[in-house]
Amino acid sequence: MFGTGHWAREVHGAALAAHPEVEFAGVWGRNPAKASSLAQVFGVRAFDEVGALLAEVDAVAFALPPDVQASLALQAARAGKHLLLDKPLALTVADADAVVAEVEARGLASVIFFTHRYQPTTTEALAKAIDTGGWHGGQAISFGSIYGEGSPYAESVWRQQHGGLWDIGPHALSLLIPVLGPVTSVVAVSGPRQTTHVTSTHAGGAVSTMALTLDSAPLASRAETTLHGESGWVTLPKFDGDAVGSLSRAISQLIEAVPTGRHPLDVRFGRDVVAILAAAEASALTGARVDVS
């Protein structure tokens, strides 16, 4: 495992340590003292060097900021390691493309942990929606409030810099794209409290909207994703909070994907999400519609 923060300790480490098909080999972190402390929690080895850890494992789990993740994921892929990644894959399309190219060249398996997508109730609801068809659009509202006292993410520098668009936008897209299809263009505007409002046009003509922030007024906090179409309105299940259970299922699916190197939520899908977010970020700066490529 790469990473030593709250998410690494409470979710990634816990899921890896408990998974019956995983031998948890060790931890590497940018802060050696934190890596040593976390390794002791799980009874594994702390590695001082990335290369030393890569030499001992078949796969790597990442719990790092996306820009750091992208660089290390490329290094791990070059070493022939399968990848269990967090979202977003990267903060630039170029970095995402580099990881995709290396994974494809080596036939590696990869899975990105879009938390909701490994929750059974969400999986069932999406499958039913896809089977039903006839959807005209969707709406995702995700107003988080993570900067309050006691929040484990209050000091997250990358979240402060890139906001809800990059942190929770991937979750919304992971729910909308399977039903409405690929995004071809976006228009985005910025609002109060670091809110980004994104209108996306999908390949089949459907239109979706996302309203995203990590700095909501506490009383305005809300999370909801809805679809609308010929069958009326459907509200997708909210996340039940069992992140460890979701990650455990993601680990199992990574193992299952090893023979083929393919998964619906692999680095290819992750790259497409990064492209949408980058286009939305560009649109919010200019007010112009931006094509997604």
mmCIF file of C-alpha atoms in Angstrom:
data_model
loop_
_atom_site.group_PDB
_atom_site.id
_atom_site.type_symbol
_atom_site.label_atom_id
_atom_site.label_comp_id
_atom_site.label_asym_id
_atom_site.label_seq_id
_atom_site.Cartn_x
_atom_site.Cartn_y
_atom_site.Cartn_z
ATOM 1 C CA MET A 1 0.000 0.000 0.000
ATOM 2 C CA PHE A 2 1.172 3.508 -0.886
ATOM 3 C CA GLY A 3 -0.129 6.128 1.555
ATOM 4 C CA THR A 4 -0.293 6.793 5.278
ATOM 5 C CA GLY A 5 -3.205 9.180 5.801
ATOM 6 C CA HIS A 6 -6.702 8.737 7.197
ATOM 7 C CA TRP A 7 -8.059 6.967 4.086
ATOM 8 C CA ALA A 8 -5.059 4.625 4.016
ATOM 9 C CA ARG A 9 -5.486 3.720 7.663
ATOM 10 C CA GLU A 10 -9.261 3.460 7.936
ATOM 11 C CA VAL A 11 -10.165 2.047 4.526
ATOM 12 C CA HIS A 12 -7.335 0.743 2.346
ATOM 13 C CA GLY A 13 -5.271 -0.789 5.117
ATOM 14 C CA ALA A 14 -8.286 -2.256 6.879
ATOM 15 C CA ALA A 15 -9.636 -3.838 3.673
ATOM 16 C CA LEU A 16 -6.271 -5.222 2.594
ATOM 17 C CA ALA A 17 -5.558 -6.701 6.013
ATOM 18 C CA ALA A 18 -8.945 -8.434 6.174
ATOM 19 C CA HIS A 19 -9.218 -9.704 2.597
ATOM 20 C CA PRO A 20 -8.892 -13.498 2.436
ATOM 21 C CA GLU A 21 -7.124 -13.491 -0.937
ATOM 22 C CA VAL A 22 -4.567 -10.806 -0.090
ATOM 23 C CA GLU A 23 -1.173 -11.074 1.536
ATOM 24 C CA PHE A 24 -0.616 -7.546 2.809
ATOM 25 C CA ALA A 25 3.124 -7.080 2.220
ATOM 26 C CA GLY A 26 3.842 -3.593 3.464
ATOM 27 C CA VAL A 27 3.452 0.178 3.450
ATOM 28 C CA TRP A 28 5.336 3.016 1.818
ATOM 29 C CA GLY A 29 4.685 6.686 2.525
ATOM 30 C CA ARG A 30 6.239 10.052 1.838
ATOM 31 C CA ASN A 31 6.729 10.407 5.585
ATOM 32 C CA PRO A 32 8.821 7.438 6.807
ATOM 33 C CA ALA A 33 7.742 7.918 10.432
ATOM 34 C CA LYS A 34 4.058 7.714 9.482
ATOM 35 C CA ALA A 35 4.745 4.685 7.294
ATOM 36 C CA SER A 36 6.458 2.938 10.189
ATOM 37 C CA SER A 37 3.609 3.755 12.566
ATOM 38 C CA LEU A 38 0.932 2.554 10.126
ATOM 39 C CA ALA A 39 2.861 -0.609 9.300
ATOM 40 C CA GLN A 40 2.885 -1.472 12.999
ATOM 41 C CA VAL A 41 -0.902 -1.110 13.138
ATOM 42 C CA PHE A 42 -1.311 -3.811 10.501
ATOM 43 C CA GLY A 43 1.687 -5.912 11.445
ATOM 44 C CA VAL A 44 3.433 -5.442 8.099
ATOM 45 C CA ARG A 45 6.761 -4.068 6.917
ATOM 46 C CA ALA A 46 7.418 -0.367 6.352
ATOM 47 C CA PHE A 47 9.422 0.273 3.189
ATOM 48 C CA ASP A 48 11.748 3.248 2.840
ATOM 49 C CA GLU A 49 11.949 3.086 -0.950
ATOM 50 C CA VAL A 50 9.278 2.653 -3.607
ATOM 51 C CA GLY A 51 11.421 0.262 -5.622
ATOM 52 C CA ALA A 52 11.972 -2.006 -2.650
ATOM 53 C CA LEU A 53 8.219 -2.381 -2.111
ATOM 54 C CA LEU A 54 7.520 -2.944 -5.790
ATOM 55 C CA ALA A 55 10.071 -5.747 -5.841
ATOM 56 C CA GLU A 56 8.064 -7.648 -3.223
ATOM 57 C CA VAL A 57 4.487 -7.444 -4.541
ATOM 58 C CA ASP A 58 2.145 -8.353 -7.386
ATOM 59 C CA ALA A 59 -0.182 -5.371 -6.993
ATOM 60 C CA VAL A 60 -0.229 -1.957 -5.335
ATOM 61 C CA ALA A 61 -3.079 -0.116 -3.589
ATOM 62 C CA PHE A 62 -2.937 3.681 -3.659
ATOM 63 C CA ALA A 63 -4.246 6.086 -1.021
ATOM 64 C CA LEU A 64 -2.469 9.253 -2.125
ATOM 65 C CA PRO A 65 -3.279 12.664 -3.651
ATOM 66 C CA PRO A 66 -4.007 12.214 -7.365
ATOM 67 C CA ASP A 67 -0.917 13.973 -8.686
ATOM 68 C CA VAL A 68 1.331 11.836 -6.475
ATOM 69 C CA GLN A 69 -0.698 8.735 -7.323
ATOM 70 C CA ALA A 70 -0.314 9.251 -11.081
ATOM 71 C CA SER A 71 3.480 9.421 -10.894
ATOM 72 C CA LEU A 72 3.818 6.365 -8.668
ATOM 73 C CA ALA A 73 1.191 4.406 -10.611
ATOM 74 C CA LEU A 74 3.273 4.904 -13.741
ATOM 75 C CA GLN A 75 6.340 3.628 -11.895
ATOM 76 C CA ALA A 76 4.406 0.627 -10.568
ATOM 77 C CA ALA A 77 2.988 -0.204 -13.996
ATOM 78 C CA ARG A 78 6.449 -0.057 -15.529
ATOM 79 C CA ALA A 79 7.449 -2.605 -12.903
ATOM 80 C CA GLY A 80 4.583 -4.859 -14.063
ATOM 81 C CA LYS A 81 2.322 -4.407 -11.023
ATOM 82 C CA HIS A 82 -1.462 -4.480 -11.080
ATOM 83 C CA LEU A 83 -3.092 -1.290 -9.794
ATOM 84 C CA LEU A 84 -5.812 -0.569 -7.236
ATOM 85 C CA LEU A 85 -6.202 3.190 -7.565
ATOM 86 C CA ASP A 86 -8.227 5.912 -5.911
ATOM 87 C CA LYS A 87 -10.144 8.566 -7.788
ATOM 88 C CA PRO A 88 -9.355 10.719 -9.628
ATOM 89 C CA LEU A 89 -6.649 8.835 -11.502
ATOM 90 C CA ALA A 90 -4.646 12.038 -12.090
ATOM 91 C CA LEU A 91 -5.020 15.802 -12.272
ATOM 92 C CA THR A 92 -4.082 16.122 -15.962
ATOM 93 C CA VAL A 93 -5.097 14.187 -19.052
ATOM 94 C CA ALA A 94 -1.447 13.784 -20.020
ATOM 95 C CA ASP A 95 -0.646 12.044 -16.729
ATOM 96 C CA ALA A 96 -3.708 9.819 -17.055
ATOM 97 C CA ASP A 97 -2.800 8.925 -20.626
ATOM 98 C CA ALA A 98 0.686 7.892 -19.536
ATOM 99 C CA VAL A 99 -0.690 5.456 -16.967
ATOM 100 C CA VAL A 100 -3.199 4.026 -19.461
ATOM 101 C CA ALA A 101 -0.508 3.497 -22.075
ATOM 102 C CA GLU A 102 1.732 1.616 -19.658
ATOM 103 C CA VAL A 103 -1.108 -0.546 -18.313
ATOM 104 C CA GLU A 104 -2.197 -1.458 -21.828
ATOM 105 C CA ALA A 105 1.328 -2.150 -23.037
ATOM 106 C CA ARG A 106 1.900 -4.630 -20.207
ATOM 107 C CA GLY A 107 -1.566 -6.187 -20.085
ATOM 108 C CA LEU A 108 -2.064 -5.221 -16.441
ATOM 109 C CA ALA A 109 -5.275 -5.222 -14.454
ATOM 110 C CA SER A 110 -6.442 -1.967 -12.915
ATOM 111 C CA VAL A 111 -9.416 -0.894 -10.833
ATOM 112 C CA ILE A 112 -10.270 2.602 -9.642
ATOM 113 C CA PHE A 113 -12.098 2.877 -6.345
ATOM 114 C CA PHE A 114 -15.222 4.899 -7.107
ATOM 115 C CA THR A 115 -16.695 4.138 -3.694
ATOM 116 C CA HIS A 116 -20.385 4.037 -4.615
ATOM 117 C CA ARG A 117 -19.858 1.709 -7.560
ATOM 118 C CA TYR A 118 -18.899 -1.221 -5.313
ATOM 119 C CA GLN A 119 -21.992 -0.923 -3.128
ATOM 120 C CA PRO A 120 -24.472 -3.713 -4.021
ATOM 121 C CA THR A 121 -27.582 -1.538 -3.882
ATOM 122 C CA THR A 122 -25.998 0.968 -6.284
ATOM 123 C CA THR A 123 -24.814 -1.794 -8.626
ATOM 124 C CA GLU A 124 -28.333 -3.220 -8.757
ATOM 125 C CA ALA A 125 -29.938 0.186 -9.301
ATOM 126 C CA LEU A 126 -27.582 1.062 -12.164
ATOM 127 C CA ALA A 127 -28.107 -2.306 -13.844
ATOM 128 C CA LYS A 128 -31.890 -1.826 -13.667
ATOM 129 C CA ALA A 129 -31.611 1.719 -15.063
ATOM 130 C CA ILE A 130 -29.444 0.540 -17.964
ATOM 131 C CA ASP A 131 -31.896 -2.227 -18.763
ATOM 132 C CA THR A 132 -34.820 0.211 -18.624
ATOM 133 C CA GLY A 133 -33.292 2.779 -20.977
ATOM 134 C CA GLY A 134 -34.995 5.869 -22.313
ATOM 135 C CA TRP A 135 -33.179 8.299 -20.037
ATOM 136 C CA HIS A 136 -33.022 11.972 -20.981
ATOM 137 C CA GLY A 137 -30.678 13.189 -18.265
ATOM 138 C CA GLY A 138 -29.610 13.207 -14.671
ATOM 139 C CA GLN A 139 -28.760 15.477 -11.779
ATOM 140 C CA ALA A 140 -26.057 15.030 -9.164
ATOM 141 C CA ILE A 141 -25.921 17.291 -6.139
ATOM 142 C CA SER A 142 -23.005 16.719 -3.817
ATOM 143 C CA PHE A 143 -22.610 19.443 -1.205
ATOM 144 C CA GLY A 144 -20.023 18.302 1.320
ATOM 145 C CA SER A 145 -18.709 20.240 4.284
ATOM 146 C CA ILE A 146 -15.289 18.808 5.071
ATOM 147 C CA TYR A 147 -13.386 21.752 6.500
ATOM 148 C CA GLY A 148 -14.995 21.816 9.915
ATOM 149 C CA GLU A 149 -13.288 21.017 13.189
ATOM 150 C CA GLY A 150 -12.461 17.346 13.552
ATOM 151 C CA SER A 151 -12.692 16.497 9.853
ATOM 152 C CA PRO A 152 -9.877 14.166 8.733
ATOM 153 C CA TYR A 153 -9.799 16.018 5.395
ATOM 154 C CA ALA A 154 -9.684 19.586 6.723
ATOM 155 C CA GLU A 155 -5.949 19.907 6.014
ATOM 156 C CA SER A 156 -6.005 18.186 2.613
ATOM 157 C CA VAL A 157 -4.027 20.556 0.393
ATOM 158 C CA TRP A 158 -5.080 19.056 -2.934
ATOM 159 C CA ARG A 159 -8.758 19.203 -1.960
ATOM 160 C CA GLN A 160 -8.394 22.829 -0.926
ATOM 161 C CA GLN A 161 -6.805 23.631 -4.287
ATOM 162 C CA HIS A 162 -9.067 21.600 -6.591
ATOM 163 C CA GLY A 163 -12.300 21.443 -4.621
ATOM 164 C CA GLY A 164 -15.378 19.342 -5.100
ATOM 165 C CA LEU A 165 -15.052 19.223 -8.889
ATOM 166 C CA TRP A 166 -12.045 16.924 -8.646
ATOM 167 C CA ASP A 167 -12.800 15.156 -5.367
ATOM 168 C CA ILE A 168 -16.489 14.302 -5.608
ATOM 169 C CA GLY A 169 -17.053 14.982 -9.297
ATOM 170 C CA PRO A 170 -15.592 11.533 -10.103
ATOM 171 C CA HIS A 171 -18.214 9.869 -7.890
ATOM 172 C CA ALA A 172 -21.045 11.686 -9.684
ATOM 173 C CA LEU A 173 -19.672 10.835 -13.125
ATOM 174 C CA SER A 174 -19.245 7.184 -12.178
ATOM 175 C CA LEU A 175 -23.014 7.047 -11.619
ATOM 176 C CA LEU A 176 -24.169 9.155 -14.566
ATOM 177 C CA ILE A 177 -21.961 7.853 -17.387
ATOM 178 C CA PRO A 178 -23.008 4.167 -17.244
ATOM 179 C CA VAL A 179 -26.648 5.143 -17.773
ATOM 180 C CA LEU A 180 -26.401 8.247 -19.989
ATOM 181 C CA GLY A 181 -23.286 7.394 -22.004
ATOM 182 C CA PRO A 182 -19.935 9.119 -22.587
ATOM 183 C CA VAL A 183 -19.673 12.884 -22.105
ATOM 184 C CA THR A 184 -18.842 14.812 -25.285
ATOM 185 C CA SER A 185 -18.824 18.415 -24.050
ATOM 186 C CA VAL A 186 -19.298 20.468 -20.893
ATOM 187 C CA VAL A 187 -20.143 23.966 -19.739
ATOM 188 C CA ALA A 188 -19.211 24.923 -16.175
ATOM 189 C CA VAL A 189 -19.514 27.938 -13.904
ATOM 190 C CA SER A 190 -18.208 28.628 -10.426
ATOM 191 C CA GLY A 191 -20.449 29.628 -7.546
ATOM 192 C CA PRO A 192 -20.149 30.660 -3.894
ATOM 193 C CA ARG A 193 -18.283 28.473 -1.397
ATOM 194 C CA GLN A 194 -16.085 26.851 -4.051
ATOM 195 C CA THR A 195 -19.073 25.340 -5.839
ATOM 196 C CA THR A 196 -18.779 24.159 -9.443
ATOM 197 C CA HIS A 197 -21.905 23.726 -11.566
ATOM 198 C CA VAL A 198 -21.349 21.496 -14.605
ATOM 199 C CA THR A 199 -23.737 20.801 -17.487
ATOM 200 C CA SER A 200 -22.644 17.814 -19.573
ATOM 201 C CA THR A 201 -23.857 16.694 -22.990
ATOM 202 C CA HIS A 202 -23.703 12.928 -23.462
ATOM 203 C CA ALA A 203 -23.067 11.082 -26.711
ATOM 204 C CA GLY A 204 -26.672 9.928 -27.094
ATOM 205 C CA GLY A 205 -28.096 13.412 -26.559
ATOM 206 C CA ALA A 206 -28.869 13.192 -22.837
ATOM 207 C CA VAL A 207 -27.909 16.152 -20.646
ATOM 208 C CA SER A 208 -26.797 15.935 -17.027
ATOM 209 C CA THR A 209 -25.930 18.478 -14.377
ATOM 210 C CA MET A 210 -23.613 18.329 -11.386
ATOM 211 C CA ALA A 211 -23.420 20.779 -8.466
ATOM 212 C CA LEU A 212 -20.303 20.070 -6.419
ATOM 213 C CA THR A 213 -18.564 21.542 -3.406
ATOM 214 C CA LEU A 214 -16.562 20.462 -0.376
ATOM 215 C CA ASP A 215 -17.228 23.756 1.407
ATOM 216 C CA SER A 216 -20.990 23.779 1.752
ATOM 217 C CA ALA A 217 -22.675 25.618 4.574
ATOM 218 C CA PRO A 218 -23.282 22.803 7.095
ATOM 219 C CA LEU A 219 -27.049 23.236 6.934
ATOM 220 C CA ALA A 220 -26.935 22.958 3.121
ATOM 221 C CA SER A 221 -25.035 19.661 3.010
ATOM 222 C CA ARG A 222 -26.708 17.246 0.632
ATOM 223 C CA ALA A 223 -25.927 14.286 -1.615
ATOM 224 C CA GLU A 224 -28.363 13.002 -4.229
ATOM 225 C CA THR A 225 -28.224 11.589 -7.757
ATOM 226 C CA THR A 226 -31.353 11.327 -9.868
ATOM 227 C CA LEU A 227 -32.182 10.195 -13.402
ATOM 228 C CA HIS A 228 -35.151 11.258 -15.520
ATOM 229 C CA GLY A 229 -36.628 9.943 -18.749
ATOM 230 C CA GLU A 230 -39.481 8.056 -20.306
ATOM 231 C CA SER A 231 -40.018 6.065 -17.102
ATOM 232 C CA GLY A 232 -40.153 9.145 -14.902
ATOM 233 C CA TRP A 233 -37.666 9.936 -12.144
ATOM 234 C CA VAL A 234 -35.359 7.558 -10.268
ATOM 235 C CA THR A 235 -33.195 8.422 -7.284
ATOM 236 C CA LEU A 236 -30.101 6.263 -6.936
ATOM 237 C CA PRO A 237 -29.255 4.809 -3.499
ATOM 238 C CA LYS A 238 -27.125 6.926 -1.211
ATOM 239 C CA PHE A 239 -23.838 5.516 -0.015
ATOM 240 C CA ASP A 240 -24.311 3.367 3.063
ATOM 241 C CA GLY A 241 -20.987 4.353 4.605
ATOM 242 C CA ASP A 242 -19.323 0.944 4.373
ATOM 243 C CA ALA A 243 -16.183 2.054 2.533
ATOM 244 C CA VAL A 244 -14.174 -0.928 3.769
ATOM 245 C CA GLY A 245 -16.767 -3.321 2.380
ATOM 246 C CA SER A 246 -16.795 -1.492 -0.941
ATOM 247 C CA LEU A 247 -13.010 -1.587 -1.186
ATOM 248 C CA SER A 248 -12.986 -5.276 -0.334
ATOM 249 C CA ARG A 249 -15.251 -5.893 -3.324
ATOM 250 C CA ALA A 250 -12.982 -3.719 -5.483
ATOM 251 C CA ILE A 251 -9.995 -5.843 -4.422
ATOM 252 C CA SER A 252 -11.845 -9.020 -5.380
ATOM 253 C CA GLN A 253 -12.709 -7.545 -8.760
ATOM 254 C CA LEU A 254 -9.096 -6.538 -9.370
ATOM 255 C CA ILE A 255 -8.031 -10.123 -8.740
ATOM 256 C CA GLU A 256 -10.728 -11.371 -11.123
ATOM 257 C CA ALA A 257 -9.569 -8.894 -13.788
ATOM 258 C CA VAL A 258 -5.959 -10.121 -13.828
ATOM 259 C CA PRO A 259 -6.453 -12.726 -16.623
ATOM 260 C CA THR A 260 -7.977 -10.206 -19.064
ATOM 261 C CA GLY A 261 -6.638 -6.865 -17.867
ATOM 262 C CA ARG A 262 -10.121 -5.375 -18.340
ATOM 263 C CA HIS A 263 -12.616 -3.894 -15.882
ATOM 264 C CA PRO A 264 -15.474 -1.372 -16.376
ATOM 265 C CA LEU A 265 -13.827 0.974 -13.865
ATOM 266 C CA ASP A 266 -10.221 0.570 -14.954
ATOM 267 C CA VAL A 267 -7.681 3.238 -15.895
ATOM 268 C CA ARG A 268 -9.383 3.768 -19.251
ATOM 269 C CA PHE A 269 -12.601 4.853 -17.568
ATOM 270 C CA GLY A 270 -10.529 6.817 -15.051
ATOM 271 C CA ARG A 271 -8.804 8.642 -17.900
ATOM 272 C CA ASP A 272 -12.168 9.628 -19.402
ATOM 273 C CA VAL A 273 -13.281 11.017 -16.054
ATOM 274 C CA VAL A 274 -10.094 13.086 -15.804
ATOM 275 C CA ALA A 275 -10.743 14.460 -19.310
ATOM 276 C CA ILE A 276 -14.264 15.559 -18.306
ATOM 277 C CA LEU A 277 -13.038 17.235 -15.124
ATOM 278 C CA ALA A 278 -10.227 19.020 -16.965
ATOM 279 C CA ALA A 279 -12.709 20.269 -19.576
ATOM 280 C CA ALA A 280 -15.064 21.486 -16.826
ATOM 281 C CA GLU A 281 -12.210 23.270 -15.078
ATOM 282 C CA ALA A 282 -11.280 25.002 -18.329
ATOM 283 C CA SER A 283 -14.894 25.945 -19.014
ATOM 284 C CA ALA A 284 -15.341 27.437 -15.545
ATOM 285 C CA LEU A 285 -12.424 29.784 -16.250
ATOM 286 C CA THR A 286 -13.749 31.031 -19.607
ATOM 287 C CA GLY A 287 -17.489 30.372 -19.598
ATOM 288 C CA ALA A 288 -17.173 28.652 -22.976
ATOM 289 C CA ARG A 289 -18.365 25.159 -23.909
ATOM 290 C CA VAL A 290 -15.425 22.772 -24.003
ATOM 291 C CA ASP A 291 -15.342 19.545 -25.981
ATOM 292 C CA VAL A 292 -14.128 16.437 -24.135
ATOM 293 C CA SER A 293 -11.433 14.438 -25.877
#
